Amino acid sequence: MNHDQLKLFKDYSAIAIFAVVISLLAGFTSDSYAQQKDQSVAVITGITTNEDGQFANVSITGTRQLTYTSVKQYSPLGILFYLPETLLGSIETSYKPDSGIISEINISEMAETGHTARILVLLKKDVPYQVADENSGFKISFAKPKEPSVSEKASVTSGTVDEKKDEKKNAGIIQEDLKPIADAPKIATRIGSVDLEKSGNGIVIAVKSDGMINDFKSFTLESTPKLPARIVFDIINIKSSFKKEQIVPANTEWVSNVRHYSSADKVRIVLDTKNKYLKAFSAEPVLNGLLINVGPAEIKTSEISSQPPVRQKEPLAPTKKIAEQPVSNVLKKKSVLSDSKPAWVNKIDFSSEESGKSTITIGTTKPVEYNIIKASERLLHLRLNNTNIPVKQRRPLITTRFNSAVDRITPILKPVKKNTSLVAIELREAVPYVVEQSDTLLTVHFEASSVLPKPEKEAALPDWKEVLTSVAAEPVETETKEPVTKQVAEAKKNLLEPGKRYTGEKIALDFFDTDIKNVFRILREVSGKNFAIDKSVTGKVTLSMEKPVPWDQVLDLVLKMNQLGMVYEGDIIRISPVESIQKESQLKQAEFELFQKIRGQERVMEELVVEYIPISYANAKTEILQHLTPLLTMIEDPLTKQFKNRGSVGVDERQNIVIITDIAEVIKRAKEIVKKLDRVTPQVIIEARIVEASTNFSREIGTTWGSGIGVQPTSLIAGTYGVVSSIDDRVGVGPQRGLNDIGGTYGVNSSINFPTSSDKASIGFNFGRIAGTPLLLNAKLQAMEAQGDGKIVSAPKIVTLDNKEATIKQGLRYPYNKLDTSGNTTTVFEDVDLELKVKPHVTPD
């Protein structure tokens, strides 16, 4: 084998080895990527269906635990599941099981939103369902409707007669002077009385009025060391025949007392009970009032039904005349309105369980169409079509203190679209949820959250909830608000800064004759600030703000209305009367003036100290002295009443030393200033190339620009005679992740080439990094002399200081003849220079 063949063999061998290495690296990269992908994304491996005596089941399995969100839809009827970070395995995309409940199961993958799987379970009939996790997936169970047996159907007629008798017995307390049923029942405007009657294993509270009570809301309060457990009903837009609080003793196992009283826009009914009965109650509107049942029987209802424990509807006793008609007809006349008219939201309730699960219940005057949208990771929009929300129901429900996934519920009436309402649900974290609709009730069930609620005291209610319901334990007394005088109005106007901007969270409030301290407690909960209220702060507040406003604006308004002021003391907002704050301000001003006077006397009597401060880099006289002179201590001349310097400062120019005479405090400040100013001034090297060429040749000049940017260290490849030929192609290419400002790797290399026709002498420039960026720039000039000679005259360098101008000059003295004033010819020399002036500036970065 000759030399050429041996060389060719070595070249082919090197190429083959290189190809093998590249293949191995590509294989390793592909395997690593596949492993990472398998670990980060779940895969659905199977979908099976089966039925038993009670349920029709759909089981979905995956490679790991599946995360899902379910939404119930009505057109077409079915349950829709979204599974983020999930792919479809080798499974069919459509299933049609032989079932009387499940119609079809469709599976698809939403590529436009990343790795998200979509499962739609279409139903033949609307039945309750539940979702439970099992192994590496979850199971959906649909309850089969229970059909009555022949004997049960036969006993319906005889059972109806007995049930009517029981209904008449239970409703005996409200069987007086009832009016016939009209096409639309009369809405109650005034409450006449509240009566009680035991009914088997429970108690019935009958709220009598001049019409039907259907606009009400309820909530429960657990017992505290001072107060019993309470069930509270707020009946909206109604009056009471009584001016003061009325107490009706019950003395039963379920309810001890019933209290009711009225305010400006509602009547509140409070049932004093026990903690174990807080979920064992229900309410039912009737023609002449409202029936409230409390007793253990309601617990069974809440366990069977999928609705929350509050608002569970039992077949409560209607009136004697109502009993003559079928119950379904009565309910239809009572709740279903004309399709052309919008529905109204009459209740928005929230309940949570000890396990962390929670439920939002929304009641309407008739069944409505809805649509729930996931606006963001932790925000849901529940849109109610052809539905209005009354002003009293537009108050946000803050649930941050509950063991629940829900943080806030905000009802909104959308102004852009008529008769369309929106309920914004803010979540603590994204959790699975289920939406169910039953007649006029719409419920949203949320699973438990792993994020704990805000800490609160043991056996105590959240402060904001105590404030909103504090009137449940105290009688309400009404007083007339005195008109505000012009002087008071002007004083309150001065409390706010002109043009002040409010940035607090927006809230909607509605207070009537509320104690001002309770208002501050609500603002404290909303704002998260610490409040300290002076003992002399008293008064009542009446506000009605339908449109949400910032909480800090509400605070300023309340302060103005009650001639109060606030002072920030660290992280605490202290509330006091304006007069008290003004006196404190005057006292502080007097104390400050006294302190200044005493301090001035001490400075006059304090001993003077002489200090020699050497200056290393700056000029003591021109650069340091002007900054130290204003620091000198001033004293007042008792004769001329003018101020003069007690201390002095001078400079020893020979040694570049500052000599200062003053008190110790001034000398300490002077040293700090000198330390910051007396620093090394950055130096800059300026490099240039001066090229000389004769005029008797044709020449061609080319320019090559190159740039690079990225986190890879920038390197240059040198050419002939040390001239930069190109920038390393690896500039900006990984793998150093996280070395840039945006947390990733990036790289850009570019060039602009205008070369000469032949390779001749080159001059290279390296500009380095530009303006503190990782951008590297260089330039290479190519000069070609086709004829004649040329040469590089010099490559001068000069060092200058930051912000100091530097000059590079090269030239000659050119002689020429000139006539003087006498007419004689003289030779005069003129400088012909090639000059470069640069004033560099070094930035701190």
Coordinates of C-alpha atoms in Angstrom, one line a residue, residues 238-713:
I238 CA -89.8 42.5 53.6
K239 CA -91.0 44.3 56.7
S240 CA -92.0 43.1 60.2
S241 CA -95.0 44.0 62.3
F242 CA -92.7 44.3 65.3
K243 CA -90.2 47.2 66.0
K244 CA -87.9 45.3 68.4
E245 CA -86.5 41.8 68.6
Q246 CA -89.1 39.1 69.4
I247 CA -88.1 35.9 71.2
V248 CA -90.3 32.8 70.9
P249 CA -89.2 30.1 73.4
A250 CA -89.2 26.6 71.9
N251 CA -87.5 24.5 74.6
T252 CA -87.0 21.4 72.4
E253 CA -84.2 19.1 71.7
W254 CA -83.7 20.7 68.3
V255 CA -84.4 24.4 68.9
S256 CA -84.2 26.3 72.2
N257 CA -85.3 29.8 71.0
V258 CA -86.5 31.5 67.8
R259 CA -85.6 35.2 67.5
H260 CA -86.7 37.5 64.7
Y261 CA -86.2 41.2 64.1
S262 CA -86.2 43.6 61.1
S263 CA -83.8 46.1 59.5
A264 CA -84.1 48.4 56.6
D265 CA -84.3 45.8 53.8
K266 CA -84.8 42.4 55.4
V267 CA -86.0 40.4 58.4
R268 CA -83.6 38.1 60.1
I269 CA -84.8 34.9 61.8
V270 CA -82.3 33.1 64.2
L271 CA -82.8 29.6 65.4
D272 CA -80.7 28.8 68.5
T273 CA -79.8 25.1 68.1
K274 CA -76.9 22.6 68.5
N275 CA -74.0 21.9 66.2
K276 CA -75.3 18.5 65.3
Y277 CA -78.5 20.0 63.8
L278 CA -76.8 22.7 61.7
K279 CA -77.2 20.5 58.6
A280 CA -80.6 19.0 59.6
F281 CA -82.9 21.7 58.4
S282 CA -84.9 22.7 55.3
A283 CA -87.2 25.5 54.2
E284 CA -90.2 25.5 51.8
P285 CA -92.2 28.6 50.6
V286 CA -96.0 28.3 50.9
L287 CA -98.8 30.6 49.9
N288 CA -98.9 32.6 53.2
G289 CA -95.3 32.4 54.4
L290 CA -92.4 30.0 54.9
L291 CA -92.1 26.6 56.6
I292 CA -88.8 25.7 58.3
N293 CA -88.2 22.1 59.5
V294 CA -85.4 21.2 61.9
G295 CA -84.8 17.7 63.0
P296 CA -82.7 14.5 62.5
A297 CA -85.0 13.4 59.6
E298 CA -83.3 16.0 57.4
I299 CA -79.9 14.3 57.9
K300 CA -81.1 11.3 56.0
T301 CA -82.3 13.5 53.1
S302 CA -78.9 15.2 52.8
E303 CA -77.2 11.8 52.7
I304 CA -79.4 10.5 49.9
S305 CA -79.6 13.7 47.8
S306 CA -76.7 15.1 45.9
Q307 CA -77.6 18.6 46.9
P308 CA -75.9 20.5 49.8
P309 CA -77.6 20.1 53.2
V310 CA -79.0 23.6 53.3
R311 CA -82.1 24.2 51.1
Q312 CA -83.1 20.5 50.9
K313 CA -86.7 20.5 49.9
E314 CA -89.1 18.0 51.6
P315 CA -92.8 17.7 50.7
L316 CA -93.7 20.2 53.4
A317 CA -97.2 21.0 54.4
P318 CA -99.0 23.4 52.1
T319 CA -102.4 24.8 53.1
K320 CA -105.7 23.0 53.2
K321 CA -106.8 24.3 49.9
I322 CA -103.5 23.5 48.3
A323 CA -103.8 19.9 49.5
E324 CA -106.7 19.4 47.2
Q325 CA -104.5 19.9 44.2
P326 CA -101.6 17.7 43.0
V327 CA -98.3 18.8 44.5
S328 CA -96.6 19.0 41.0
N329 CA -99.2 21.6 39.9
V330 CA -98.5 23.7 43.0
L331 CA -94.8 23.7 42.4
K332 CA -95.2 24.5 38.8
K333 CA -97.2 27.6 39.5
K334 CA -94.9 28.6 42.3
S335 CA -91.5 28.3 40.5
V336 CA -91.9 28.2 36.8
L337 CA -92.2 31.6 35.1
S338 CA -92.8 32.6 31.5
D339 CA -90.0 31.6 29.2
S340 CA -89.9 35.1 27.8
K341 CA -89.1 36.7 31.1
P342 CA -85.6 36.3 32.7
A343 CA -85.1 34.3 35.8
W344 CA -83.8 35.9 39.1
V345 CA -81.1 34.5 41.4
N346 CA -82.7 34.3 44.9
K347 CA -79.9 32.5 46.8
I348 CA -76.2 31.9 46.6
D349 CA -75.0 29.6 49.4
F350 CA -71.7 28.0 50.2
S351 CA -71.1 24.9 52.4
S352 CA -68.0 22.9 53.3
E353 CA -67.3 19.6 54.9
E354 CA -64.6 18.5 57.4
S355 CA -62.9 16.5 54.7
G356 CA -62.3 19.6 52.6
K357 CA -65.0 19.1 50.0
S358 CA -67.3 22.1 49.4
T359 CA -70.5 23.0 47.5
I360 CA -71.8 26.2 45.9
T361 CA -75.6 26.3 45.6
I362 CA -77.3 28.9 43.3
G363 CA -81.1 29.1 43.4
T364 CA -83.2 30.7 40.7
T365 CA -86.8 31.5 40.3
K366 CA -87.0 29.0 37.4
P367 CA -84.7 26.5 35.6
V368 CA -82.0 28.3 33.6
E369 CA -79.4 27.4 31.0
Y370 CA -75.8 27.7 32.2
N371 CA -72.3 27.3 30.9
I372 CA -69.1 27.0 33.0
I373 CA -65.8 28.1 31.5
K374 CA -62.3 27.7 32.9
A375 CA -61.0 31.3 32.6
S376 CA -57.6 30.5 34.1
E377 CA -55.9 27.9 36.2
R378 CA -57.7 29.0 39.3
L379 CA -60.7 30.9 38.0
L380 CA -64.1 29.5 36.8
H381 CA -66.8 31.6 35.2
L382 CA -70.4 30.2 35.6
R383 CA -72.5 32.0 33.1
L384 CA -76.3 32.0 33.6
N385 CA -78.3 32.8 30.5
N386 CA -81.5 34.9 30.6
T387 CA -80.9 35.5 34.3
N388 CA -80.6 38.6 36.5
I389 CA -79.0 39.0 39.8
P390 CA -80.7 41.4 42.3
V391 CA -78.6 44.0 44.0
K392 CA -78.7 42.3 47.3
Q393 CA -77.2 39.1 45.8
R394 CA -74.2 40.8 44.2
R395 CA -72.1 40.7 47.4
P396 CA -68.9 38.6 47.2
L397 CA -68.6 35.6 49.5
I398 CA -65.1 35.4 51.0
T399 CA -64.3 31.8 52.0
T400 CA -60.5 32.0 52.6
R401 CA -60.9 30.8 56.2
F402 CA -62.8 27.6 55.2
N403 CA -61.3 24.2 54.6
S404 CA -62.2 24.3 51.0
A405 CA -60.8 24.8 47.5
V406 CA -62.9 27.9 47.0
D407 CA -61.5 31.3 48.0
R408 CA -64.1 33.8 46.7
I409 CA -67.5 33.8 45.0
T410 CA -68.4 37.0 43.1
P411 CA -71.8 37.4 41.4
I412 CA -71.7 39.8 38.5
L413 CA -74.5 41.1 36.2
K414 CA -72.8 41.5 32.8
P415 CA -73.7 45.0 31.3
V416 CA -72.5 44.1 27.9
K417 CA -75.1 41.4 27.3
K418 CA -78.7 41.9 28.5
N419 CA -80.1 39.4 31.0
T420 CA -76.8 37.5 31.4
S421 CA -75.2 36.9 34.7
L422 CA -71.8 35.6 35.7
V423 CA -70.6 34.0 38.9
A424 CA -66.8 34.2 39.2
I425 CA -65.4 31.4 41.4
E426 CA -61.8 31.9 42.6
L427 CA -60.0 28.7 43.6
R428 CA -57.2 28.1 46.0
E429 CA -55.8 25.6 43.5
A430 CA -57.1 23.6 40.5
V431 CA -59.2 20.7 41.8
P432 CA -61.8 18.4 40.1
Y433 CA -65.4 19.7 40.2
V434 CA -68.9 18.5 39.2
V435 CA -71.8 20.7 38.1
E436 CA -75.4 19.4 38.7
Q437 CA -78.8 21.0 38.1
S438 CA -82.1 20.0 39.7
D439 CA -85.1 22.1 38.8
T440 CA -84.3 25.6 40.1
L441 CA -81.1 24.6 42.0
L442 CA -77.7 24.7 40.4
T443 CA -74.9 23.1 42.5
V444 CA -71.1 23.0 41.9
H445 CA -69.2 20.3 44.0
F446 CA -65.5 20.7 44.5
E447 CA -63.0 18.1 45.7
A448 CA -60.7 18.9 48.7
S449 CA -57.7 21.2 48.3
S450 CA -54.2 20.5 49.5
V451 CA -53.7 24.2 50.3
L452 CA -54.6 24.8 53.9
P453 CA -56.9 27.8 54.8
K454 CA -55.6 30.8 56.6
P455 CA -54.9 30.1 60.4
E456 CA -57.7 31.1 62.8
K457 CA -58.3 30.7 66.5
E458 CA -59.6 27.4 67.8
A459 CA -63.4 27.3 68.2
A460 CA -63.8 30.8 66.9
L461 CA -65.4 32.2 63.8
P462 CA -63.6 34.2 61.2
D463 CA -63.7 37.8 62.1
W464 CA -65.4 38.9 58.9
K465 CA -68.1 36.3 59.4
E466 CA -68.7 37.4 63.0
V467 CA -69.1 41.0 61.8
L468 CA -71.6 40.1 59.1
T469 CA -73.7 38.1 61.5
S470 CA -73.0 39.8 64.8
V471 CA -76.5 41.2 64.8
A472 CA -77.8 37.6 65.2
A473 CA -76.9 37.8 68.9
E474 CA -77.8 41.4 69.6
P475 CA -81.1 43.4 69.1
V476 CA -81.0 46.0 66.5
E477 CA -82.0 49.6 67.5
T478 CA -82.7 52.2 64.9
E479 CA -81.7 55.8 65.2
T480 CA -82.0 58.8 62.9
K481 CA -78.8 60.2 61.4
E482 CA -78.3 63.9 62.0
P483 CA -77.5 66.1 59.0
V484 CA -73.8 67.0 58.5
T485 CA -73.1 70.7 58.7
K486 CA -71.0 72.6 56.2
Q487 CA -68.1 73.0 58.5
V488 CA -67.9 69.3 59.2
A489 CA -68.1 68.5 55.5
E490 CA -65.2 70.9 54.8
A491 CA -63.2 69.3 57.6
K492 CA -63.8 65.8 56.2
K493 CA -62.8 67.0 52.7
N494 CA -59.4 68.0 54.0
L495 CA -58.7 64.5 55.3
L496 CA -58.2 63.2 51.7
E497 CA -55.2 64.1 49.7
P498 CA -56.0 65.9 46.4
G499 CA -55.8 63.6 43.5
K500 CA -55.3 60.6 45.7
R501 CA -55.3 57.3 43.8
Y502 CA -56.9 54.2 45.3
T503 CA -55.3 50.8 44.6
G504 CA -57.0 48.5 47.1
E505 CA -59.1 45.5 46.1
K506 CA -62.6 46.4 45.0
I507 CA -65.6 45.4 47.1
A508 CA -69.3 46.0 47.2
L509 CA -70.8 46.9 50.6
D510 CA -74.3 47.5 52.0
F511 CA -74.5 48.7 55.6
F512 CA -77.5 50.1 57.4
D513 CA -76.9 51.7 60.8
T514 CA -73.9 49.4 61.4
D515 CA -71.5 49.9 64.3
I516 CA -68.4 51.6 62.8
K517 CA -66.0 49.2 64.6
N518 CA -67.6 46.3 62.8
V519 CA -67.0 48.1 59.5
F520 CA -63.3 48.5 60.3
R521 CA -63.1 44.8 61.1
I522 CA -64.6 43.9 57.7
L523 CA -62.1 46.2 56.0
R524 CA -59.3 44.6 58.0
E525 CA -60.3 41.1 56.6
V526 CA -60.5 42.4 53.0
S527 CA -57.3 44.4 53.1
G528 CA -55.1 42.1 55.3
K529 CA -53.9 45.1 57.2
N530 CA -53.6 45.5 61.0
F531 CA -56.0 48.0 62.5
A532 CA -55.9 49.6 66.0
I533 CA -59.1 51.5 66.9
D534 CA -59.0 54.2 69.6
K535 CA -61.5 53.7 72.4
S536 CA -63.1 57.1 71.7
V537 CA -64.1 56.0 68.1
T538 CA -67.9 55.5 68.0
G539 CA -70.7 56.0 65.5
K540 CA -72.9 54.3 63.0
V541 CA -72.3 53.8 59.3
T542 CA -74.9 53.6 56.5
L543 CA -73.5 52.8 53.0
S544 CA -75.0 51.2 49.9
M545 CA -72.5 50.6 47.2
E546 CA -73.8 48.4 44.4
K547 CA -70.7 49.1 42.2
P548 CA -67.5 47.7 43.7
V549 CA -65.0 50.3 44.9
P550 CA -61.4 50.0 46.3
W551 CA -61.4 49.2 50.1
D552 CA -59.0 52.1 50.8
Q553 CA -61.5 54.5 49.3
V554 CA -64.3 53.1 51.5
L555 CA -62.0 53.5 54.5
D556 CA -61.3 57.2 53.6
L557 CA -65.0 57.8 53.1
V558 CA -66.0 56.2 56.5
L559 CA -63.3 58.3 58.2
K560 CA -64.6 61.5 56.5
M561 CA -68.2 60.7 57.5
N562 CA -67.3 60.3 61.2
Q563 CA -64.6 63.0 61.5
L564 CA -61.9 60.5 62.0
G565 CA -58.3 60.2 60.8
M566 CA -55.7 57.4 60.4
V567 CA -52.0 57.2 61.1
Y568 CA -49.7 54.6 59.8
E569 CA -47.4 53.3 62.5
G570 CA -45.3 50.6 60.9
D571 CA -47.6 47.8 59.7
I572 CA -50.5 49.1 61.8
I573 CA -53.3 51.5 60.8
R574 CA -54.4 53.5 63.9
I575 CA -57.9 55.1 63.8
S576 CA -58.6 58.1 66.0
P577 CA -60.6 61.3 66.0
V578 CA -59.2 64.1 63.9
E579 CA -58.8 66.3 66.9
S580 CA -56.7 63.7 68.7
I581 CA -54.5 63.2 65.7
Q582 CA -54.0 67.0 65.3
K583 CA -53.0 67.3 68.9
E584 CA -50.5 64.4 68.6
S585 CA -49.1 66.1 65.5
Q586 CA -48.6 69.4 67.2
L587 CA -47.0 67.7 70.2
K588 CA -44.6 65.8 67.9
Q589 CA -43.7 69.0 66.1
A590 CA -43.0 70.8 69.4
E591 CA -40.9 67.8 70.6
F592 CA -38.9 67.9 67.3
E593 CA -38.3 71.6 67.6
L594 CA -37.1 71.2 71.2
F595 CA -34.9 68.3 70.2
Q596 CA -33.4 70.4 67.4
K597 CA -32.7 73.3 69.8
I598 CA -31.1 71.0 72.3
R599 CA -29.0 69.3 69.6
G600 CA -27.9 72.7 68.3
Q601 CA -26.7 73.7 71.8
E602 CA -24.9 70.4 72.1
R603 CA -23.2 70.9 68.8
V604 CA -22.0 74.4 69.9
M605 CA -20.5 73.0 73.1
E606 CA -19.0 69.8 71.6
E607 CA -15.2 69.6 71.3
L608 CA -13.7 70.2 67.9
V609 CA -11.6 67.4 66.3
V610 CA -8.9 67.8 63.6
E611 CA -8.7 65.0 61.0
Y612 CA -6.3 64.5 58.1
I613 CA -7.9 62.5 55.2
P614 CA -5.4 61.4 52.5
I615 CA -6.8 61.3 48.9
S616 CA -5.3 58.6 46.7
Y617 CA -6.9 58.9 43.3
A618 CA -9.0 62.1 43.1
N619 CA -7.8 65.7 43.2
A620 CA -8.4 66.9 46.8
K621 CA -8.9 70.6 45.9
T622 CA -11.0 70.4 42.7
E623 CA -12.9 67.2 43.2
I624 CA -13.3 66.6 47.0
L625 CA -13.3 69.9 48.7
Q626 CA -16.6 71.2 47.2
H627 CA -18.5 68.2 48.7
L628 CA -17.2 68.6 52.2
T629 CA -17.7 72.3 52.7
P630 CA -21.6 72.1 53.1
L631 CA -21.1 69.6 56.0
L632 CA -19.5 72.1 58.4
T633 CA -21.3 72.9 61.6
M634 CA -23.1 76.3 61.6
I635 CA -23.5 78.5 64.7
E636 CA -25.4 81.8 65.2
D637 CA -23.3 84.8 66.0
P638 CA -25.0 86.4 69.1
L639 CA -24.0 89.9 68.0
T640 CA -24.8 89.9 64.3
K641 CA -27.5 87.2 64.5
Q642 CA -26.0 85.6 61.4
F643 CA -24.9 82.0 61.0
K644 CA -21.2 81.2 60.4
N645 CA -19.1 78.1 60.2
R646 CA -17.8 76.7 63.5
G647 CA -15.7 74.1 61.6
S648 CA -13.2 74.5 58.8
V649 CA -11.8 72.5 55.9
G650 CA -8.7 72.9 53.8
V651 CA -6.4 71.1 51.4
D652 CA -2.6 70.4 51.3
E653 CA -2.0 70.3 47.6
R654 CA 1.5 69.0 47.9
Q655 CA 0.4 65.8 49.7
N656 CA -3.2 65.8 48.3
I657 CA -4.6 65.7 51.8
V658 CA -7.9 67.1 53.2
I659 CA -7.6 68.8 56.6
I660 CA -10.9 69.2 58.4
T661 CA -11.7 70.6 61.8
D662 CA -15.2 69.9 63.2
I663 CA -17.2 67.8 65.7
A664 CA -16.9 64.0 65.5
E665 CA -20.2 63.5 63.8
V666 CA -19.3 65.8 60.8
I667 CA -15.9 64.2 60.4
K668 CA -17.5 60.7 60.3
R669 CA -19.8 61.9 57.5
A670 CA -16.9 63.5 55.6
K671 CA -15.0 60.2 55.7
E672 CA -18.0 58.4 54.2
I673 CA -18.2 60.8 51.3
V674 CA -14.4 60.6 50.6
K675 CA -14.6 56.8 50.7
K676 CA -17.3 56.8 47.9
L677 CA -15.6 59.5 45.8
D678 CA -11.9 58.6 46.1
R679 CA -11.9 55.6 43.8
V680 CA -9.8 54.4 40.8
T681 CA -11.1 56.0 37.6
P682 CA -11.5 53.3 34.9
Q683 CA -9.0 53.4 32.0
V684 CA -9.8 52.8 28.4
I685 CA -7.4 51.6 25.7
I686 CA -8.1 53.1 22.2
E687 CA -6.5 51.3 19.2
A688 CA -6.4 52.5 15.6
R689 CA -4.8 51.6 12.3
I690 CA -3.4 54.2 9.9
V691 CA -2.9 52.9 6.3
E692 CA -1.0 54.9 3.6
A693 CA -1.5 54.2 -0.1
S694 CA -0.2 56.0 -3.2
T695 CA -2.5 57.7 -5.7
N696 CA -1.1 56.0 -8.8
F697 CA -2.9 52.7 -8.4
S698 CA -6.4 51.3 -8.7
R699 CA -7.5 49.6 -5.5
E700 CA -10.4 47.6 -4.2
I701 CA -11.6 47.6 -0.6
G702 CA -13.8 45.0 1.1
T703 CA -15.4 44.8 4.5
T704 CA -16.4 41.7 6.5
W705 CA -18.5 42.2 9.6
G706 CA -19.2 39.4 12.1
S707 CA -21.3 39.2 15.3
G708 CA -22.2 36.6 18.0
I709 CA -24.4 36.6 21.0
G710 CA -25.3 34.0 23.6
V711 CA -24.3 32.3 26.9
Q712 CA -21.4 30.3 25.4
P713 CA -18.1 32.0 26.0

